[in-house]
mmCIF file of C-alpha atoms in Angstrom:
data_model
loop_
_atom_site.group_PDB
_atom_site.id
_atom_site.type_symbol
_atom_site.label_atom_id
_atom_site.label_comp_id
_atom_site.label_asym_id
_atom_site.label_seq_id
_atom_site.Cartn_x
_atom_site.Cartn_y
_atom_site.Cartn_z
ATOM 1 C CA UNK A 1 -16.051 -10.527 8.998
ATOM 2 C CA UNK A 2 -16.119 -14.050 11.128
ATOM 3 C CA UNK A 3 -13.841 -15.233 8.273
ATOM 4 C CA UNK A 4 -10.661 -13.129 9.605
ATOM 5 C CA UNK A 5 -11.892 -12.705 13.167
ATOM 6 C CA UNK A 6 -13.010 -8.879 13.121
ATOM 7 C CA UNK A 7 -15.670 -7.282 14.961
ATOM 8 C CA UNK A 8 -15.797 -4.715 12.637
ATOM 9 C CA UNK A 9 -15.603 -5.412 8.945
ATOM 10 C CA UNK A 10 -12.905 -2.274 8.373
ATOM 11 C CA UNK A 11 -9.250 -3.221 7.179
ATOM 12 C CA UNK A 12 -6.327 -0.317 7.130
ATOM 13 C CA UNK A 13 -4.727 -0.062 4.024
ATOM 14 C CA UNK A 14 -1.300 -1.268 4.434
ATOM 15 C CA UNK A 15 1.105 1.673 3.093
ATOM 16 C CA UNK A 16 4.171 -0.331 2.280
ATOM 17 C CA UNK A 17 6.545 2.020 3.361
ATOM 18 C CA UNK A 18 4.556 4.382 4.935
ATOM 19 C CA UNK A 19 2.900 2.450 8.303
ATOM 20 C CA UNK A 20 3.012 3.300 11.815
ATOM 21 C CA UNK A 21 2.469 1.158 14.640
ATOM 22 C CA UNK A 22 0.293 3.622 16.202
ATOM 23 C CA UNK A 23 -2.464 3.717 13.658
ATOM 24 C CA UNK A 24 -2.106 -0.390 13.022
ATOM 25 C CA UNK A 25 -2.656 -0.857 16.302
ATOM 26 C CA UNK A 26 -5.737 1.806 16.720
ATOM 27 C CA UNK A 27 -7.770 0.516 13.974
ATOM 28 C CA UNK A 28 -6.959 -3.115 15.551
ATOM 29 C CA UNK A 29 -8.320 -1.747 18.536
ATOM 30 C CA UNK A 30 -11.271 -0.247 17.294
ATOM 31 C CA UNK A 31 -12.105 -4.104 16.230
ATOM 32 C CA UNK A 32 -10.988 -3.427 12.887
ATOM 33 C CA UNK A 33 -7.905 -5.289 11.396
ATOM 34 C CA UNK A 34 -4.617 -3.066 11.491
ATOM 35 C CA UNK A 35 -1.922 -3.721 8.537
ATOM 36 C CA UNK A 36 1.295 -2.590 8.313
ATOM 37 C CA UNK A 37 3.369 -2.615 5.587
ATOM 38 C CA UNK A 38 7.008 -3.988 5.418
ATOM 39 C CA UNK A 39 7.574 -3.121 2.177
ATOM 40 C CA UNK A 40 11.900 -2.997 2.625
ATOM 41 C CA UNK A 41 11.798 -4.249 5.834
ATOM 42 C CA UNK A 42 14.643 -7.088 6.434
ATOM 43 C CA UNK A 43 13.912 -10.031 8.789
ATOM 44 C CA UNK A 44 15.463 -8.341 12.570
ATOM 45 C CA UNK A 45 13.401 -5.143 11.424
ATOM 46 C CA UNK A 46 10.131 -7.099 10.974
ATOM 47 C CA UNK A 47 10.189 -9.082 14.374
ATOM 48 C CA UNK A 48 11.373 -5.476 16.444
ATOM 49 C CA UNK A 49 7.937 -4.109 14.497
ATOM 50 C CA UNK A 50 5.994 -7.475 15.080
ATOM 51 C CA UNK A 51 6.713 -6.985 18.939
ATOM 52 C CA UNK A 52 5.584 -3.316 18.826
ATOM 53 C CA UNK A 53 2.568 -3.779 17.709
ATOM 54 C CA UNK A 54 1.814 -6.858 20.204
ATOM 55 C CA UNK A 55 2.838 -4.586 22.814
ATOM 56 C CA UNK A 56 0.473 -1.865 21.356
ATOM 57 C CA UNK A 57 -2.969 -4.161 21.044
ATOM 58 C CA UNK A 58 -3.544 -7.436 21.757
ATOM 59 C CA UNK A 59 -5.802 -7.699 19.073
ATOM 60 C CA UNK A 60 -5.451 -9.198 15.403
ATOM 61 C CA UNK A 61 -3.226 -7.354 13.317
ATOM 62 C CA UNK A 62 -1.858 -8.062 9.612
ATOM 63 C CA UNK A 63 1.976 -7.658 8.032
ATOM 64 C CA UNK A 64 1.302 -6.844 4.449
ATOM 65 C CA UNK A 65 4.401 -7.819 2.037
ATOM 66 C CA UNK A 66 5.139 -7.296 -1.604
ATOM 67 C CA UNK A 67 5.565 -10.437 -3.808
ATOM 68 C CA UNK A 68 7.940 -10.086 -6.586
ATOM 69 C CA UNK A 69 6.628 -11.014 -10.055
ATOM 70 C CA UNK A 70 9.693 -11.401 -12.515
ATOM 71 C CA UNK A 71 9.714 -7.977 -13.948
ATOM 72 C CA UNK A 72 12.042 -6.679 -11.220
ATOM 73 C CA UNK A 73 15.297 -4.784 -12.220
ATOM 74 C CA UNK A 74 18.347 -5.638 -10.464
ATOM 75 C CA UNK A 75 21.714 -3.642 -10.184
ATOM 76 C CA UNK A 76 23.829 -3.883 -12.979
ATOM 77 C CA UNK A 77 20.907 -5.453 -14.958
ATOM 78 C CA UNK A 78 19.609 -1.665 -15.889
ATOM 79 C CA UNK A 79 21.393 1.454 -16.830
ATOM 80 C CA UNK A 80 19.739 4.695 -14.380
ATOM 81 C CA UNK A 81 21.604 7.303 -15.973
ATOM 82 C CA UNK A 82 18.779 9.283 -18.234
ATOM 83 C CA UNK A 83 16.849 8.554 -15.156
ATOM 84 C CA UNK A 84 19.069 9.952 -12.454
ATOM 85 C CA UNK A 85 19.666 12.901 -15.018
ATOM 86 C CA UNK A 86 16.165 14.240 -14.753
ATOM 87 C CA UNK A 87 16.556 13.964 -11.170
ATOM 88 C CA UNK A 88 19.547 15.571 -10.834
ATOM 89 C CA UNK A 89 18.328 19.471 -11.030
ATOM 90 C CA UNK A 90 15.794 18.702 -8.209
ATOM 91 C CA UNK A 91 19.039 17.154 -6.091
ATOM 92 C CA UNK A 92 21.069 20.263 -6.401
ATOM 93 C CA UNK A 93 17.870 22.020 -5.547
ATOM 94 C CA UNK A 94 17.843 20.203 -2.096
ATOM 95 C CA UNK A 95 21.611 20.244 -1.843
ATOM 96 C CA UNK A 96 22.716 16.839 -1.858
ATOM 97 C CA UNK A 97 24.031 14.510 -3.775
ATOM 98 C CA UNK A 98 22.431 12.340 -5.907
ATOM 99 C CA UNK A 99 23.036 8.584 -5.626
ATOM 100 C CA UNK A 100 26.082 7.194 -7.868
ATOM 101 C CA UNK A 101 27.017 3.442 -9.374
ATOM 102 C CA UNK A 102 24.107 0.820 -7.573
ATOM 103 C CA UNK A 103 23.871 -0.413 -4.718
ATOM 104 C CA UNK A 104 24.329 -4.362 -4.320
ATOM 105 C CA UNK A 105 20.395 -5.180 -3.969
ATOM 106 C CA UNK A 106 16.998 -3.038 -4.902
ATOM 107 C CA UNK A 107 14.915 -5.293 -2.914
ATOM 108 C CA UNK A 108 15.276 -7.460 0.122
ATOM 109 C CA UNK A 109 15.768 -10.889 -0.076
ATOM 110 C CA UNK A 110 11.864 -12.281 -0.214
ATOM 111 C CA UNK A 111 12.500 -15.761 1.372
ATOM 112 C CA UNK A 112 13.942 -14.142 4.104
ATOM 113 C CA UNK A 113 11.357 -11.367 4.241
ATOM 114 C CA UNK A 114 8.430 -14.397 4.285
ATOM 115 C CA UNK A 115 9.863 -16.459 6.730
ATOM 116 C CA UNK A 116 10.793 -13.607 9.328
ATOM 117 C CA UNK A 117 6.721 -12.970 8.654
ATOM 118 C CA UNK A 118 5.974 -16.757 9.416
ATOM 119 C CA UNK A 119 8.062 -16.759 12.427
ATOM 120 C CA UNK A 120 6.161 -12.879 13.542
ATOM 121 C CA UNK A 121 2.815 -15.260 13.538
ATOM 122 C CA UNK A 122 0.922 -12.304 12.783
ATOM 123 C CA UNK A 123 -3.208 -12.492 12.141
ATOM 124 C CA UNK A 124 -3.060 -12.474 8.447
ATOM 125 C CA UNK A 125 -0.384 -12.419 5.773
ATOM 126 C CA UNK A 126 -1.739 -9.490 3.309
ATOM 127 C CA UNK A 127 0.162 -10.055 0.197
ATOM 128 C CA UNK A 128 -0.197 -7.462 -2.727
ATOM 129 C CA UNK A 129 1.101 -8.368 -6.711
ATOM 130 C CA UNK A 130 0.078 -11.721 -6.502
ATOM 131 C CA UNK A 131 0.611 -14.391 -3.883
ATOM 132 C CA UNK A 132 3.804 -16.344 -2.387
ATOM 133 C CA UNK A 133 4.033 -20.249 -3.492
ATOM 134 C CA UNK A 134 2.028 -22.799 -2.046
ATOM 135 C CA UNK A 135 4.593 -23.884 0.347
ATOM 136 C CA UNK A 136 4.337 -20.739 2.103
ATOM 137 C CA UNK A 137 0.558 -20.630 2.135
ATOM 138 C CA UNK A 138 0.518 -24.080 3.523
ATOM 139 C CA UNK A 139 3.156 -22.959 6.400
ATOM 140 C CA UNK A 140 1.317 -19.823 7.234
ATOM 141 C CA UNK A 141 -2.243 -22.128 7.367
ATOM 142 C CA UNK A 142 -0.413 -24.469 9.853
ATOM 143 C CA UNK A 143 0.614 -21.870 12.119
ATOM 144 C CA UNK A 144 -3.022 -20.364 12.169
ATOM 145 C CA UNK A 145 -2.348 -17.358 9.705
ATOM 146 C CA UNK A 146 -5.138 -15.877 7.541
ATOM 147 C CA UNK A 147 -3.901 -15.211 4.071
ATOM 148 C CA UNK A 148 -5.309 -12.393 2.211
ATOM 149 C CA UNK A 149 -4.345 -11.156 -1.617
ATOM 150 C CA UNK A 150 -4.656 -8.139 -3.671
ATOM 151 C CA UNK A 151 -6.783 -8.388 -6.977
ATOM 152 C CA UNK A 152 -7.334 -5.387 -9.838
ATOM 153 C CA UNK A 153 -9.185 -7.508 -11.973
ATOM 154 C CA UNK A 154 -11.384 -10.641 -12.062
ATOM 155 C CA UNK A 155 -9.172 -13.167 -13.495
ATOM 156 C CA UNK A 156 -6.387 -11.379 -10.866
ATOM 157 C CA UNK A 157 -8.883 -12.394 -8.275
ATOM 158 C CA UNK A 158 -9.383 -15.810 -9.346
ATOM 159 C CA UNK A 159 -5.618 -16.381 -9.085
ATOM 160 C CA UNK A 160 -5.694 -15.278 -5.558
ATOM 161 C CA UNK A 161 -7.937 -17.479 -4.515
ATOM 162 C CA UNK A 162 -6.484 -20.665 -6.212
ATOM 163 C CA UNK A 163 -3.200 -20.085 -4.368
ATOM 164 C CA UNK A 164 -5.359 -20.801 -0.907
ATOM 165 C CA UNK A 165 -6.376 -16.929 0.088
ATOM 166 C CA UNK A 166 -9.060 -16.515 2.502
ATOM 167 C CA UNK A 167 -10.176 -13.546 1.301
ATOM 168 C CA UNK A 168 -9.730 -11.032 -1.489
ATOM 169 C CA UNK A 169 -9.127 -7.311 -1.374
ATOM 170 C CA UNK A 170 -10.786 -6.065 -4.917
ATOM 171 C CA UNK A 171 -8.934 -3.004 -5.391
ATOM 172 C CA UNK A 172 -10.545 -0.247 -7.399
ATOM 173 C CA UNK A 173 -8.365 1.947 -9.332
ATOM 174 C CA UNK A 174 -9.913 5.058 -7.288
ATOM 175 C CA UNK A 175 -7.042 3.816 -4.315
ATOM 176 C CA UNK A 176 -4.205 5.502 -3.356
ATOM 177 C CA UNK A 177 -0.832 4.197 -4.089
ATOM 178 C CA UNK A 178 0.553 1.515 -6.273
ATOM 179 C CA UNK A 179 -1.533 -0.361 -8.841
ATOM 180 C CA UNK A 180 -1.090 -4.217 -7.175
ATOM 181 C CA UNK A 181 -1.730 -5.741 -10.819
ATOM 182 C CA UNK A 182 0.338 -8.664 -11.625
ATOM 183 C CA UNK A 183 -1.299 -10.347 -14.401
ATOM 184 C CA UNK A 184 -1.260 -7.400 -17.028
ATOM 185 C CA UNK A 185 0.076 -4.177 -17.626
ATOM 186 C CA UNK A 186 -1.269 -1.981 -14.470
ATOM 187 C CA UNK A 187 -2.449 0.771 -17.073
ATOM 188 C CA UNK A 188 -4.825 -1.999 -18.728
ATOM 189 C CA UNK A 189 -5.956 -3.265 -15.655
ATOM 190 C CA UNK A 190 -7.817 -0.107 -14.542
ATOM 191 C CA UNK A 191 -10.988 -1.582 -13.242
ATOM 192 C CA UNK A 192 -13.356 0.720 -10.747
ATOM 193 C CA UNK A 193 -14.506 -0.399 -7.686
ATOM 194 C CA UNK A 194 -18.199 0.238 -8.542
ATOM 195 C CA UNK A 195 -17.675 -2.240 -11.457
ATOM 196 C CA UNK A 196 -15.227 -4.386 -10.150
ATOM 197 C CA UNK A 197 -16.483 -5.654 -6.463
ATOM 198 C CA UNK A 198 -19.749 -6.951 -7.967
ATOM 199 C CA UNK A 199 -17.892 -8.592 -10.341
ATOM 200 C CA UNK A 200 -14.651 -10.146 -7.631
ATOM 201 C CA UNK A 201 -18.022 -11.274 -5.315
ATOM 202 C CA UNK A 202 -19.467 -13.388 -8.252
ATOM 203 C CA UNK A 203 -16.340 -14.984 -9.366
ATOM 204 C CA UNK A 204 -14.545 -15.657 -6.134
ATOM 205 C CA UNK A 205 -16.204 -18.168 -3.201
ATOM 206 C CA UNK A 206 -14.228 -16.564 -0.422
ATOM 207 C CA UNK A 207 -15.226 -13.474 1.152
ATOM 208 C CA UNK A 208 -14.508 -9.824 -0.760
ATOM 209 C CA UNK A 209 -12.978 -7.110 0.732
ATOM 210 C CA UNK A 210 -13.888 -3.553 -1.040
ATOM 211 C CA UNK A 211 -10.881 -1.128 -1.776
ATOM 212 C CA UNK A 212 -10.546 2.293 -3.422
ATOM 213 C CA UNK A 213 -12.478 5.237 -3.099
ATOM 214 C CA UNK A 214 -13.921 4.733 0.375
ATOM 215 C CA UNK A 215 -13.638 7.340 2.977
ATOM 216 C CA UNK A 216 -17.009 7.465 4.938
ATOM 217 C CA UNK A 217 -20.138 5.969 5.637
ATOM 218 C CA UNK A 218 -21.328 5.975 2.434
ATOM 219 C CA UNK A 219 -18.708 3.909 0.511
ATOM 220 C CA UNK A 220 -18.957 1.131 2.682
ATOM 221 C CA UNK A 221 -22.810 1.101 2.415
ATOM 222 C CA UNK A 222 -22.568 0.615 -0.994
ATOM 223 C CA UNK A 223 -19.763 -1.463 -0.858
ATOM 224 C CA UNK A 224 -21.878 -3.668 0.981
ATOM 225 C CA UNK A 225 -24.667 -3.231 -1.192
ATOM 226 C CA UNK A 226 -21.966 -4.680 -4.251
ATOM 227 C CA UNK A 227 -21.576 -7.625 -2.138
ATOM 228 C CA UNK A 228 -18.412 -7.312 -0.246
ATOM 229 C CA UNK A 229 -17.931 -8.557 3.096
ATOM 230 C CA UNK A 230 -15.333 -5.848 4.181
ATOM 231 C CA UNK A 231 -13.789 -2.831 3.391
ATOM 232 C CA UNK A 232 -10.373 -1.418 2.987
ATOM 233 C CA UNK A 233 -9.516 2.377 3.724
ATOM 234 C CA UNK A 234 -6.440 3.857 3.223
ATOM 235 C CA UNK A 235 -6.706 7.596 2.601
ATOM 236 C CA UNK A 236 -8.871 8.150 5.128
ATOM 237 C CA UNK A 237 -6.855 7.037 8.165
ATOM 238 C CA UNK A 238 -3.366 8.920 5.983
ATOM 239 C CA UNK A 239 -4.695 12.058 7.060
ATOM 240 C CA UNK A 240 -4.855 11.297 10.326
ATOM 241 C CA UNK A 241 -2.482 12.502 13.210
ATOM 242 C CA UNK A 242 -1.424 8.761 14.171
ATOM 243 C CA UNK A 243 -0.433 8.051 10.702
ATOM 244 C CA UNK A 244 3.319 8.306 9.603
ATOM 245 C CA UNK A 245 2.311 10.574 6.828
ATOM 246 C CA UNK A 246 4.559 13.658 6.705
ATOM 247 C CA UNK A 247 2.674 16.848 7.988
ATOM 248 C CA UNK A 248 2.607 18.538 4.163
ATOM 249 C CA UNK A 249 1.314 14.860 2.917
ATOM 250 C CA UNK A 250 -1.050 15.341 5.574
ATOM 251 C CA UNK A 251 -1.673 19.226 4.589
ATOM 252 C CA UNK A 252 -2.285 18.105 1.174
ATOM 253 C CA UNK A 253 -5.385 15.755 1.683
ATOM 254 C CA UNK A 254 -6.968 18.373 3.225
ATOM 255 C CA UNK A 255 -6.958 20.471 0.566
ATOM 256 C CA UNK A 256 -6.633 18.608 -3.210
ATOM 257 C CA UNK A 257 -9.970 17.694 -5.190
ATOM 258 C CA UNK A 258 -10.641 13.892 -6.982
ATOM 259 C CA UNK A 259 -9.238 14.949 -9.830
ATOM 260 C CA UNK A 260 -5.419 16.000 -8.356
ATOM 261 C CA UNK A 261 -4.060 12.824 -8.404
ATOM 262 C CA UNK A 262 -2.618 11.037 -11.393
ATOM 263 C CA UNK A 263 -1.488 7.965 -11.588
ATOM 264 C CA UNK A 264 2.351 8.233 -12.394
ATOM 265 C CA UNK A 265 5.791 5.817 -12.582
ATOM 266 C CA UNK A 266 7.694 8.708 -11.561
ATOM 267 C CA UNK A 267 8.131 7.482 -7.934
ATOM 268 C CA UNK A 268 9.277 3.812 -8.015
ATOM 269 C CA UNK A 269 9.219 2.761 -11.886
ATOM 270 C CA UNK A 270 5.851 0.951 -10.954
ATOM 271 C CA UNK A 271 2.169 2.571 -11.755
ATOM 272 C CA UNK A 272 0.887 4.857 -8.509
ATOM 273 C CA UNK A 273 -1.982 7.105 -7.842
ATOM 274 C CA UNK A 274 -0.827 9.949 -6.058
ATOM 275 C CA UNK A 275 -0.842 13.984 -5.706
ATOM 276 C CA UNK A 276 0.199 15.821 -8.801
ATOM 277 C CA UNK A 277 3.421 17.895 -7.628
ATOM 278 C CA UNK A 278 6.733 19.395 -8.781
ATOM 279 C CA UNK A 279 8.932 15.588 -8.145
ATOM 280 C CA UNK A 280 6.339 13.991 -10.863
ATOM 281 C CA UNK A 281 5.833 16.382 -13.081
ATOM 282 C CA UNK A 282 10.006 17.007 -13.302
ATOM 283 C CA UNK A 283 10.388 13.498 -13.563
ATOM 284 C CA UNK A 284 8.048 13.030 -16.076
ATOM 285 C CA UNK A 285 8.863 15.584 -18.123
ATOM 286 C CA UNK A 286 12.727 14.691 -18.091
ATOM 287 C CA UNK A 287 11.800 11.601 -20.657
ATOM 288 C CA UNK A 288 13.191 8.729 -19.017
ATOM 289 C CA UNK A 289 11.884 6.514 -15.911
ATOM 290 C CA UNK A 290 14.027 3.649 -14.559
ATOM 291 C CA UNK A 291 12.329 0.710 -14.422
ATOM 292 C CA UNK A 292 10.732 -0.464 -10.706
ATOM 293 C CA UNK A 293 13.036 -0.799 -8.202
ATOM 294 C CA UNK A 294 15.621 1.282 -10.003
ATOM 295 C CA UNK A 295 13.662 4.374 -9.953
ATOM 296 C CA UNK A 296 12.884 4.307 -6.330
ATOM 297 C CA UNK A 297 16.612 3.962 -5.356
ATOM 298 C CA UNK A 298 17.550 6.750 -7.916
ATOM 299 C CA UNK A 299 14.602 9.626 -6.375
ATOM 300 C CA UNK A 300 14.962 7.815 -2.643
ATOM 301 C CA UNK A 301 17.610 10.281 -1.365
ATOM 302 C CA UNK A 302 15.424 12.842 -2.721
ATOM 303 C CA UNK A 303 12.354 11.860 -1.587
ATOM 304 C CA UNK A 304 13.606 11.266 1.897
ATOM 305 C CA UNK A 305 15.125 14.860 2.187
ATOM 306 C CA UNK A 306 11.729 16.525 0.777
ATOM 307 C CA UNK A 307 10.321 14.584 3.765
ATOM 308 C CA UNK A 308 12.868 15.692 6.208
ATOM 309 C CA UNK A 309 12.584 19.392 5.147
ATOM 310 C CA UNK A 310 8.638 19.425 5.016
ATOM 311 C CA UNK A 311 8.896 19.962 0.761
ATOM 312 C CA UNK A 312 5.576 18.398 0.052
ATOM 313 C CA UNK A 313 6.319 19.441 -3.382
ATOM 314 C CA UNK A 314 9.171 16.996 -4.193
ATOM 315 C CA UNK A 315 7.652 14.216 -1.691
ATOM 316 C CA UNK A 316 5.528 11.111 -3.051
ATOM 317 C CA UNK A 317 1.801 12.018 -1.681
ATOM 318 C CA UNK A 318 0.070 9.347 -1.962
ATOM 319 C CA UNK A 319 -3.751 9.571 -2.236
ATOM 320 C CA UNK A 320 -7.100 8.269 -3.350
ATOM 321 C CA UNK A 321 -9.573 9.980 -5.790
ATOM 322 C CA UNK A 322 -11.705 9.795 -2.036
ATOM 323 C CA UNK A 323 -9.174 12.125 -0.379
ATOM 324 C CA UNK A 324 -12.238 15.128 -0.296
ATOM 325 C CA UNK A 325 -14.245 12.867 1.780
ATOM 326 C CA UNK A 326 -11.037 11.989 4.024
ATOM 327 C CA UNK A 327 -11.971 15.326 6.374
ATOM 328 C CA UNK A 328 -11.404 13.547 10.137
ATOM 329 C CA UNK A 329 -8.080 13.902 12.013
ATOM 330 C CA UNK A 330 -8.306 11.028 14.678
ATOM 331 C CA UNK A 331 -8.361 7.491 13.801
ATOM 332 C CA UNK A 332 -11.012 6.656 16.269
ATOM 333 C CA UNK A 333 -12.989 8.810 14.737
ATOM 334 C CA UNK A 334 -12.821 7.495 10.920
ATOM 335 C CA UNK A 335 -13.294 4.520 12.032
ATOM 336 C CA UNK A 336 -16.453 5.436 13.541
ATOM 337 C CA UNK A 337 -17.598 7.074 10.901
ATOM 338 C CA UNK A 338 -16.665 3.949 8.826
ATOM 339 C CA UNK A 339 -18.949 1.785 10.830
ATOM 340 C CA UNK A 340 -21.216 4.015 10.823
ATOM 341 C CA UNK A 341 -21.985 2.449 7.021
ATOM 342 C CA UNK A 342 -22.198 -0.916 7.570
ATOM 343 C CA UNK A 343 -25.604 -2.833 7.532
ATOM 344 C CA UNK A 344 -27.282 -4.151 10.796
#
């Protein structure tokens, strides 16, 4: 994809949250284009990452960040009790306690977050629910950096590339992880990739990178065969050893079928696709989810102690509907297999 400067047309998925610098920097090796997401990251976090992954490849690498959208609760501006209440029996399970009051912030400051980005002068920008304002599009054109957005739907891909994106990732609703829709509701916006790359290629005039439900060979041949001019792979590369997925996460996409995921606000208040476990299902079927980023700082604690004590069953495993077809454990090895689809 001359557009972005790859020798290989393969882009990580960015796991806000989730990255490592060791698989960013393999697949940007490989001559794909590594992402990493900063999803929380504030602005001396992102340049200490920034300078690890320079240090790790000296190839083109992208810093994916979340732009906010307006429908963001803030502390004080949302009452978490019902919600930390049907948390609260999986807490005492783990033995800890659960979060009280609110902290002063959800979220990091975004201005800050996108300028400690700018100054990082990373490859691309990879922005997901929408795109930052012009002023920051402009500013990461001048210093040489490749913008790329996030699109569910047609008229969410048509947005993207009015605010200046060089490229569009058409995200299928097969992907792992949260639903990047920022136009409508997520759960209306449910568009496969099958149907929706073909659709992204003939409305858009930049180049189309295919996401969601590709794990081998064959998913980027047809994605190619749709139109697109990349692909993005996510689930694939999770399972592997240099991922930062937890070793039950990893355990877990070796063994679930398509149809284990669900696609749940259980984890952060905001639509996700991932395994269907014990933390969803109690969450769910307490009655009453916080809205996003509330309900990610009232299961965090949780969450981070599942993780620490290998509990895959109260962690958030996220996966795609291709997690069968995710079967390598090296990266280098995906990613062969990966190119192994692409027309010559």
């Amino acid at each position: 994809m001359t557009h972005l400067d790859l020798d290989t047309p393969i882009v990580l998925g960015p796991f806000g949250g989730m990255s490592s610098v060791e698989l960013t920097a393999a697949v940007s090796n490989a001559g794909g284009l590594g992402s990493y997401g900063l999803y929380g990251y504030g602005a001396e976090r992102i340049a200490e990452t920034a300078a690890q992954l320079r240090a790790a490849t000296d190839r083109p690498f992208a810093l994916n960040v979340w732009i906010p959208i307006g429908d963001e609760a803030r502390p004080g501006q949302v009452d978490t009790t019902q919600a930390a209440e049907a948390a609260l029996p999986l807490y005492d399970e783990l033995g800890i306690a659960a979060p009280s009051g609110q902290p002063e912030r959800f979220l990091v400051d975004i201005d800050e977050h996108l300028e400690a980005i700018l100054e990082a002068r990373p490859a691309v920008l990879s922005c997901v629910y929408g795109m930052p304002g012009p002023d920051v599009v402009d500013a990461a054109h001048a210093r040489g950096i490749r913008v790329v957005g996030g699109a569910t739907t047609v008229a969410e891909a048509r947005a993207v590339e009015a605010a200046g994106a060089d490229a569009v990732v058409a995200s299928g609703f097969e992907a792992a992880g949260h639903r990047i829709s920022f136009l409508g509701e997520a759960e209306r916006s449910l568009v496969g990739t099958f149907a929706l790359v073909p659709q992204v290629v003939d409305a858009v005039d930049v180049p189309v990178i295919a996401a969601g439900g590709i794990a081998d060979r064959r998913g980027v041949a047809a994605a190619f065969a749709l139109g697109a001019a990349g692909v993005q792979v996510g689930t694939a590369f999770l399972r592997t050893r240099q991922s930062a997925a937890s070793a039950a996460h990893r355990e877990a996409l070796g063994r679930i079928a398509a149809d284990d995921t669900v696609l749940t606000r259980a984890a952060t208040g905001r639509l996700a696709r991932g395994v269907a476990n014990r933390l969803i299902e109690t969450i769910e079927s307490g009655g009453a989810i916080a809205p996003f980023p509330a309900q990610s700082w009232v299961v965090g604690a949780l969450r981070a102690e599942a993780n620490r004590l290998g509990r895959g069953d109260l962690q958030s495993l996220w996966a795609g509907q291709g997690a069968p077809l995710a079967r390598l454990d090296e990266a280098a090895e995906v990613f062969a297999e990966l190119a192994a689809g692409i027309p010559r």
